[in-house]
Short mmCIF file of C-alpha atoms in Angstrom, two decimals:
data_model
loop_
_atom_site.label_atom_id
_atom_site.label_comp_id
_atom_site.label_asym_id
_atom_site.label_seq_id
_atom_site.Cartn_x
_atom_site.Cartn_y
_atom_site.Cartn_z
CA MET A 1 3.34 -1.99 -34.72
CA VAL A 2 6.40 0.09 -33.82
CA VAL A 3 9.43 -2.02 -32.92
CA PRO A 4 12.09 -0.32 -30.79
CA ASP A 5 15.36 0.25 -32.59
CA LEU A 6 17.67 -1.59 -30.21
CA GLY A 7 20.73 -0.68 -32.29
CA ARG A 8 20.55 3.07 -31.70
CA ALA A 9 21.86 4.73 -28.60
CA HIS A 10 19.15 6.20 -26.41
CA GLY A 11 18.69 9.91 -27.07
CA SER A 12 21.03 9.99 -30.11
CA GLY A 13 21.41 8.66 -33.61
CA ARG A 14 24.61 6.75 -32.71
CA MET A 15 24.50 3.04 -33.48
CA VAL A 16 25.20 0.62 -30.62
CA THR A 17 27.39 -2.39 -31.25
CA ALA A 18 26.18 -5.97 -31.08
CA ASP A 19 28.66 -6.56 -28.23
CA HIS A 20 27.04 -3.82 -26.16
CA LEU A 21 23.54 -5.22 -26.83
CA ARG A 22 24.81 -8.66 -25.84
CA LEU A 23 26.16 -7.23 -22.58
CA LEU A 24 22.83 -5.51 -21.89
CA ALA A 25 20.94 -8.75 -22.42
CA ARG A 26 23.37 -10.74 -20.29
CA VAL A 27 23.21 -8.31 -17.36
CA ALA A 28 19.40 -8.18 -17.61
CA ARG A 29 19.09 -11.98 -17.55
CA MET A 30 21.49 -12.34 -14.63
CA TYR A 31 19.54 -9.78 -12.59
CA HIS A 32 15.91 -10.48 -13.53
CA GLU A 33 15.95 -14.19 -14.37
CA GLN A 34 18.78 -15.63 -12.26
CA GLY A 35 18.17 -13.40 -9.25
CA MET A 36 21.77 -12.24 -8.92
CA ARG A 37 22.46 -9.05 -7.02
CA GLN A 38 24.26 -6.14 -8.66
CA PRO A 39 27.56 -6.66 -6.76
CA GLU A 40 27.56 -10.32 -7.81
CA ILE A 41 26.99 -9.37 -11.45
CA ALA A 42 29.79 -6.80 -11.27
CA ALA A 43 32.20 -9.39 -9.87
CA ALA A 44 31.20 -12.06 -12.40
CA LEU A 45 31.64 -9.73 -15.38
CA SER A 46 34.61 -7.78 -13.99
CA ILE A 47 32.83 -4.43 -14.33
CA SER A 48 31.88 -1.80 -11.73
CA GLN A 49 28.59 -1.90 -9.84
CA PRO A 50 27.60 1.61 -11.04
CA ARG A 51 28.00 0.35 -14.61
CA VAL A 52 25.74 -2.63 -13.83
CA SER A 53 23.12 -0.20 -12.53
CA ARG A 54 23.38 1.93 -15.69
CA LEU A 55 23.12 -1.14 -17.93
CA LEU A 56 19.98 -2.34 -16.13
CA LYS A 57 18.35 1.07 -16.62
CA GLU A 58 19.36 1.09 -20.28
CA ALA A 59 17.90 -2.39 -20.76
CA ILE A 60 14.54 -1.05 -19.59
CA THR A 61 14.81 2.05 -21.80
CA ARG A 62 15.53 -0.09 -24.88
CA GLY A 63 12.66 -2.48 -24.22
CA ILE A 64 14.94 -5.45 -23.51
CA VAL A 65 13.31 -5.62 -20.08
CA ARG A 66 9.56 -4.97 -19.90
CA THR A 67 7.58 -4.94 -16.68
CA VAL A 68 4.29 -6.80 -16.65
CA VAL A 69 2.08 -6.66 -13.54
CA VAL A 70 -0.03 -9.80 -13.12
CA LEU A 71 -2.82 -9.24 -10.59
CA PRO A 72 -3.37 -12.09 -8.11
CA ASP A 73 -6.81 -13.68 -7.89
CA GLY A 74 -9.13 -11.54 -5.79
CA VAL A 75 -7.19 -8.32 -6.41
CA HIS A 76 -9.02 -5.76 -8.55
CA THR A 77 -6.60 -2.84 -8.80
CA GLU A 78 -7.65 -1.93 -12.34
CA LEU A 79 -11.33 -1.73 -11.36
CA GLU A 80 -10.43 0.37 -8.34
CA GLU A 81 -8.47 2.83 -10.47
CA ASP A 82 -11.32 3.02 -13.00
CA LEU A 83 -13.78 3.79 -10.19
CA GLN A 84 -11.50 6.53 -8.86
CA ARG A 85 -11.34 8.20 -12.25
CA ARG A 86 -15.03 7.78 -13.10
CA TYR A 87 -16.31 9.23 -9.84
CA SER A 88 -13.38 11.55 -8.94
CA MET A 89 -12.59 9.70 -5.73
CA ARG A 90 -9.45 9.65 -3.61
CA ASP A 91 -9.47 5.88 -3.33
CA ALA A 92 -11.54 2.75 -3.92
CA VAL A 93 -11.34 -0.79 -2.59
CA VAL A 94 -13.13 -3.62 -4.40
CA VAL A 95 -13.56 -7.04 -2.80
CA ASP A 96 -14.98 -10.21 -4.30
CA ALA A 97 -17.91 -11.28 -2.10
CA GLY A 98 -19.24 -13.83 -4.59
CA GLY A 99 -19.02 -16.71 -2.18
CA ALA A 100 -21.07 -14.93 0.45
CA GLN A 101 -24.45 -16.09 -0.95
CA GLY A 102 -25.90 -12.60 -0.88
CA ASP A 103 -24.34 -11.53 2.43
CA VAL A 104 -21.55 -9.13 1.51
CA ILE A 105 -20.91 -7.89 5.05
CA PRO A 106 -18.10 -10.31 6.02
CA ALA A 107 -16.06 -9.58 2.88
CA LEU A 108 -16.63 -5.81 3.10
CA ALA A 109 -15.80 -5.79 6.80
CA ALA A 110 -12.51 -7.62 6.24
CA ALA A 111 -11.51 -5.22 3.43
CA ALA A 112 -12.51 -2.16 5.46
CA ALA A 113 -10.57 -3.35 8.52
CA ALA A 114 -7.43 -3.77 6.41
CA TYR A 115 -7.92 -0.32 4.86
CA PHE A 116 -8.43 1.35 8.25
CA ASP A 117 -5.38 -0.43 9.70
CA ALA A 118 -3.25 0.83 6.82
CA THR A 119 -4.49 4.42 6.53
CA PHE A 120 -5.10 5.79 10.02
CA LYS A 121 -2.21 8.00 11.03
CA GLY A 122 -1.26 9.76 14.22
CA GLY A 123 -3.43 12.75 15.07
CA ASP A 124 -6.52 11.75 13.08
CA VAL A 125 -9.88 12.88 14.39
CA ILE A 126 -12.24 10.14 13.22
CA GLY A 127 -15.98 10.58 12.87
CA ILE A 128 -18.15 7.50 12.64
CA SER A 129 -21.84 6.88 12.01
CA SER A 130 -23.67 4.82 14.62
CA TRP A 131 -25.89 2.82 12.32
CA SER A 132 -23.76 0.61 10.08
CA GLU A 133 -23.65 -3.11 10.81
CA THR A 134 -20.78 -3.39 8.32
CA LEU A 135 -18.73 -0.74 10.14
CA LEU A 136 -19.19 -2.59 13.42
CA ALA A 137 -18.04 -5.84 11.79
CA ALA A 138 -15.04 -4.01 10.29
CA VAL A 139 -13.98 -2.40 13.56
CA ASP A 140 -14.29 -5.76 15.32
CA ARG A 141 -11.73 -7.17 12.84
CA MET A 142 -9.16 -4.40 13.35
CA HIS A 143 -5.91 -5.12 15.17
CA PRO A 144 -5.13 -2.99 18.25
CA LYS A 145 -2.34 -0.50 17.63
CA ASN A 146 0.83 -0.35 19.70
CA THR A 147 0.91 3.43 19.41
CA GLN A 148 -1.80 6.07 19.23
CA VAL A 149 -3.00 6.55 15.64
CA ALA A 150 -5.95 8.84 16.34
CA ASP A 151 -6.65 11.69 18.70
CA ARG A 152 -10.43 11.21 18.99
CA VAL A 153 -13.14 8.91 17.70
CA MET A 154 -16.34 10.93 17.45
CA GLN A 155 -19.93 9.86 17.01
CA VAL A 156 -21.53 11.98 14.27
CA VAL A 157 -25.17 10.85 14.59
CA GLY A 158 -27.05 10.55 17.88
CA GLY A 159 -27.14 7.03 19.24
CA VAL A 160 -29.66 6.92 22.04
CA GLY A 161 -32.86 5.18 20.96
CA SER A 162 -33.84 1.74 22.16
CA PRO A 163 -31.43 0.03 24.58
CA GLU A 164 -30.15 -2.05 21.63
CA ALA A 165 -29.33 1.11 19.69
CA GLN A 166 -27.39 2.53 22.62
CA VAL A 167 -25.42 -0.70 23.03
CA HIS A 168 -24.58 -0.75 19.30
CA ALA A 169 -23.41 2.87 19.20
CA THR A 170 -21.39 2.55 22.40
CA ARG A 171 -19.75 -0.67 21.25
CA LEU A 172 -18.81 0.79 17.86
CA ILE A 173 -17.28 4.00 19.18
CA SER A 174 -15.62 2.31 22.16
CA ARG A 175 -14.09 -0.49 20.10
CA LEU A 176 -12.62 1.89 17.49
CA SER A 177 -11.29 4.11 20.27
CA ASP A 178 -9.62 1.13 21.91
CA VAL A 179 -7.86 -0.15 18.78
CA THR A 180 -6.65 3.33 17.77
CA ARG A 181 -5.86 4.41 21.37
CA ALA A 182 -8.04 7.48 20.89
CA ARG A 183 -10.45 9.31 23.14
CA PRO A 184 -14.14 8.45 22.49
CA VAL A 185 -16.64 11.29 22.10
CA PHE A 186 -20.37 10.45 22.18
CA VAL A 187 -23.44 12.45 21.15
CA PRO A 188 -25.67 12.63 24.23
CA SER A 189 -28.92 12.51 22.26
CA ALA A 190 -31.20 10.36 20.18
CA GLY A 191 -30.42 10.21 16.49
CA VAL A 192 -34.00 10.95 15.49
CA VAL A 193 -36.40 12.86 17.72
CA GLY A 194 -40.15 13.36 17.61
CA THR A 195 -40.40 16.93 16.34
CA PRO A 196 -38.21 19.69 14.89
CA LEU A 197 -38.90 21.68 18.06
CA VAL A 198 -37.34 18.97 20.23
CA ARG A 199 -34.37 18.76 17.88
CA ASP A 200 -33.83 22.53 17.96
CA ALA A 201 -33.89 22.46 21.75
CA LEU A 202 -31.36 19.63 21.86
CA LEU A 203 -29.05 21.54 19.54
CA GLN A 204 -28.93 24.28 22.18
CA ASP A 205 -28.00 21.85 24.95
CA ARG A 206 -24.51 22.57 26.23
CA ALA A 207 -23.32 18.96 26.10
CA VAL A 208 -24.51 18.56 22.51
CA VAL A 209 -23.04 21.91 21.47
CA GLU A 210 -19.62 20.90 22.83
CA VAL A 211 -19.63 17.76 20.67
CA MET A 212 -20.89 19.57 17.58
CA ALA A 213 -18.09 22.14 17.85
CA GLN A 214 -15.53 19.33 17.51
CA TRP A 215 -17.01 18.07 14.24
CA ASP A 216 -15.19 20.91 12.48
CA GLU A 217 -11.91 19.20 13.43
CA LEU A 218 -12.66 15.85 11.76
CA THR A 219 -9.97 14.59 9.38
CA VAL A 220 -11.77 11.41 8.31
CA VAL A 221 -15.33 10.14 8.63
CA LEU A 222 -16.49 6.52 8.30
CA VAL A 223 -20.05 5.88 7.17
CA GLY A 224 -22.40 3.36 5.69
CA ILE A 225 -24.73 4.23 2.82
CA GLY A 226 -28.36 3.52 3.59
CA SER A 227 -31.15 2.68 1.18
CA LEU A 228 -34.67 4.08 1.57
CA GLU A 229 -35.81 0.80 3.09
CA PRO A 230 -34.21 0.67 6.55
CA SER A 231 -31.81 -2.11 7.43
CA PRO A 232 -32.81 -4.70 10.06
CA LEU A 233 -30.41 -3.00 12.47
CA LEU A 234 -32.03 0.39 12.01
CA LEU A 235 -35.49 -1.13 12.32
CA ARG A 236 -34.55 -2.60 15.70
CA SER A 237 -32.83 0.57 16.87
CA GLY A 238 -35.83 2.75 17.63
CA ASN A 239 -34.45 5.36 15.22
CA ALA A 240 -35.77 3.89 11.97
CA VAL A 241 -37.52 5.93 9.33
CA GLY A 242 -41.22 5.41 9.99
CA HIS A 243 -43.80 4.54 7.35
CA THR A 244 -45.09 8.10 7.06
CA ASP A 245 -41.55 9.47 6.70
CA GLN A 246 -40.72 6.82 4.10
CA GLU A 247 -43.74 7.80 2.04
CA GLU A 248 -42.75 11.47 2.16
CA LEU A 249 -39.13 10.71 1.25
CA ARG A 250 -40.17 8.40 -1.57
CA SER A 251 -42.47 11.08 -2.99
CA LEU A 252 -39.53 13.50 -2.94
CA GLY A 253 -37.39 11.05 -4.92
CA ALA A 254 -35.10 9.89 -2.11
CA VAL A 255 -33.04 6.76 -2.84
CA GLY A 256 -30.56 6.65 0.04
CA ASP A 257 -28.89 8.40 2.93
CA VAL A 258 -25.58 9.14 4.59
CA CYS A 259 -25.77 9.91 8.32
CA LEU A 260 -29.60 9.99 7.96
CA HIS A 261 -29.43 12.82 5.40
CA PHE A 262 -31.43 11.57 2.40
CA PHE A 263 -30.63 12.34 -1.23
CA ASP A 264 -32.16 11.67 -4.65
CA ALA A 265 -30.77 9.67 -7.58
CA GLU A 266 -28.48 12.56 -8.54
CA GLY A 267 -27.12 12.85 -5.03
CA ASN A 268 -28.97 16.07 -4.23
CA VAL A 269 -30.18 16.62 -0.67
CA VAL A 270 -33.89 15.97 -0.18
CA ASP A 271 -35.49 18.68 1.97
CA SER A 272 -37.90 16.76 4.16
CA ALA A 273 -39.66 16.99 7.50
CA PHE A 274 -37.67 13.94 8.60
CA ASP A 275 -34.35 15.74 8.05
CA ARG A 276 -35.42 18.44 10.48
CA ARG A 277 -35.73 15.82 13.23
CA VAL A 278 -32.20 14.37 12.88
CA VAL A 279 -29.60 15.12 15.53
CA GLY A 280 -26.22 14.74 13.86
CA ILE A 281 -23.57 16.31 11.71
CA ASN A 282 -24.98 18.74 9.15
CA VAL A 283 -24.41 18.35 5.43
CA GLU A 284 -21.98 21.27 5.06
CA THR A 285 -19.74 20.12 7.91
CA PHE A 286 -19.80 16.55 6.65
CA ARG A 287 -18.79 17.51 3.10
CA ALA A 288 -15.93 19.64 4.45
CA VAL A 289 -14.18 16.57 5.92
CA GLU A 290 -11.11 15.79 3.83
CA ARG A 291 -11.53 12.00 3.70
CA ARG A 292 -15.07 10.58 3.66
CA VAL A 293 -15.02 6.79 3.61
CA ALA A 294 -18.11 4.70 2.84
CA VAL A 295 -18.31 0.95 3.36
CA ALA A 296 -21.32 -0.30 1.41
CA GLY A 297 -22.26 -3.02 -1.04
CA GLY A 298 -24.89 -5.49 -2.16
CA ARG A 299 -27.61 -5.25 -4.78
CA ARG A 300 -30.09 -3.62 -2.39
CA LYS A 301 -27.71 -0.69 -1.88
CA TYR A 302 -26.68 -0.14 -5.51
CA SER A 303 -28.94 2.84 -6.32
CA ALA A 304 -28.02 4.55 -3.06
CA ILE A 305 -24.30 3.96 -3.59
CA LYS A 306 -24.38 5.35 -7.12
CA ALA A 307 -26.34 8.41 -6.00
CA ALA A 308 -23.90 9.03 -3.14
CA LEU A 309 -20.99 8.96 -5.59
CA ARG A 310 -22.80 11.22 -8.04
CA GLY A 311 -23.46 13.73 -5.29
CA GLY A 312 -19.91 13.66 -3.95
CA TRP A 313 -21.03 12.51 -0.51
CA VAL A 314 -18.01 10.22 -0.17
CA ASN A 315 -14.58 10.19 -1.77
CA VAL A 316 -13.43 6.73 -0.69
CA LEU A 317 -15.58 3.68 -1.40
CA ILE A 318 -15.12 0.14 -0.14
CA THR A 319 -17.56 -2.09 -2.02
CA ASP A 320 -18.07 -5.50 -3.59
CA LEU A 321 -17.11 -6.66 -7.06
CA GLU A 322 -20.66 -6.86 -8.43
CA VAL A 323 -21.48 -3.28 -7.43
CA ALA A 324 -18.14 -2.00 -8.76
CA GLN A 325 -18.63 -3.64 -12.15
CA ARG A 326 -22.15 -2.26 -12.41
CA LEU A 327 -21.02 1.24 -11.45
CA LEU A 328 -18.55 1.15 -14.33
CA ALA A 329 -20.86 -0.53 -16.85
CA GLU A 330 -23.71 1.97 -16.55
CA PRO A 331 -23.57 5.68 -17.45
CA THR A 332 -22.42 7.97 -14.64
#
């Protein structure tokens, strides 16, 4: 072990006197242990405040004062930083959902709401998927802003299916628009249509084209990560992946989706008949968005989450502790 040579002046071979070291230690204790302010220390020791400042810096340089960060319970900063490095992400948020008895949505929603509150800035154009129960729970927990923090909140996947699906999409977009004081923009179409021909016709509709043109202006997009088995919400929506489509996607190696675009275990897009019936943001436009935030967790979603990170679908992940630990324990 290398022990710092406290007797040598920093940056030179000159020895420092015991009196100087004693003064360093005294100033450090007064500031860090007794909570005295620098002017108070200067007055007590009859020295100048600039000298107190220099002595405090020197005490750190010499190792007399060492900073130790002790993480509070429930804070997983080290895991978050490891996830960022491992998967080349902009940011990660890890929340302990252990007390949720298998339901991670409340914990994820609370963490996502706090993240959105802290990171939305004036002028953002926010895209949001219509199909995430966790996103709806998160937006419901957000605090209304006193000033406008977003220009528009845009739906990026069609939302008209069953009446329940329409209510869900409208509520999600409208609520986020209200709390950010932004203008809501809806996709006037179903998310999944019956045939590619119908989809191609819809993509020529003037109202749909006007919305699609604005997707190029997105600065952030908020999504869930779906597994191959549809969630209860998607099943009820009228836009779920049918049995025949599931069989085709499974045979092609699909493990999950973002905005109803399915990918395999490596995160590669799966070219399927189902994909040609989706009305929503295309893969290239989605990937071009600077900040792509996913809120997803739970054991059922693990394979899809890992594949989405491998494929670079998202660059911010808000997830639970169990998923985060597993993502770091297993090979990338």
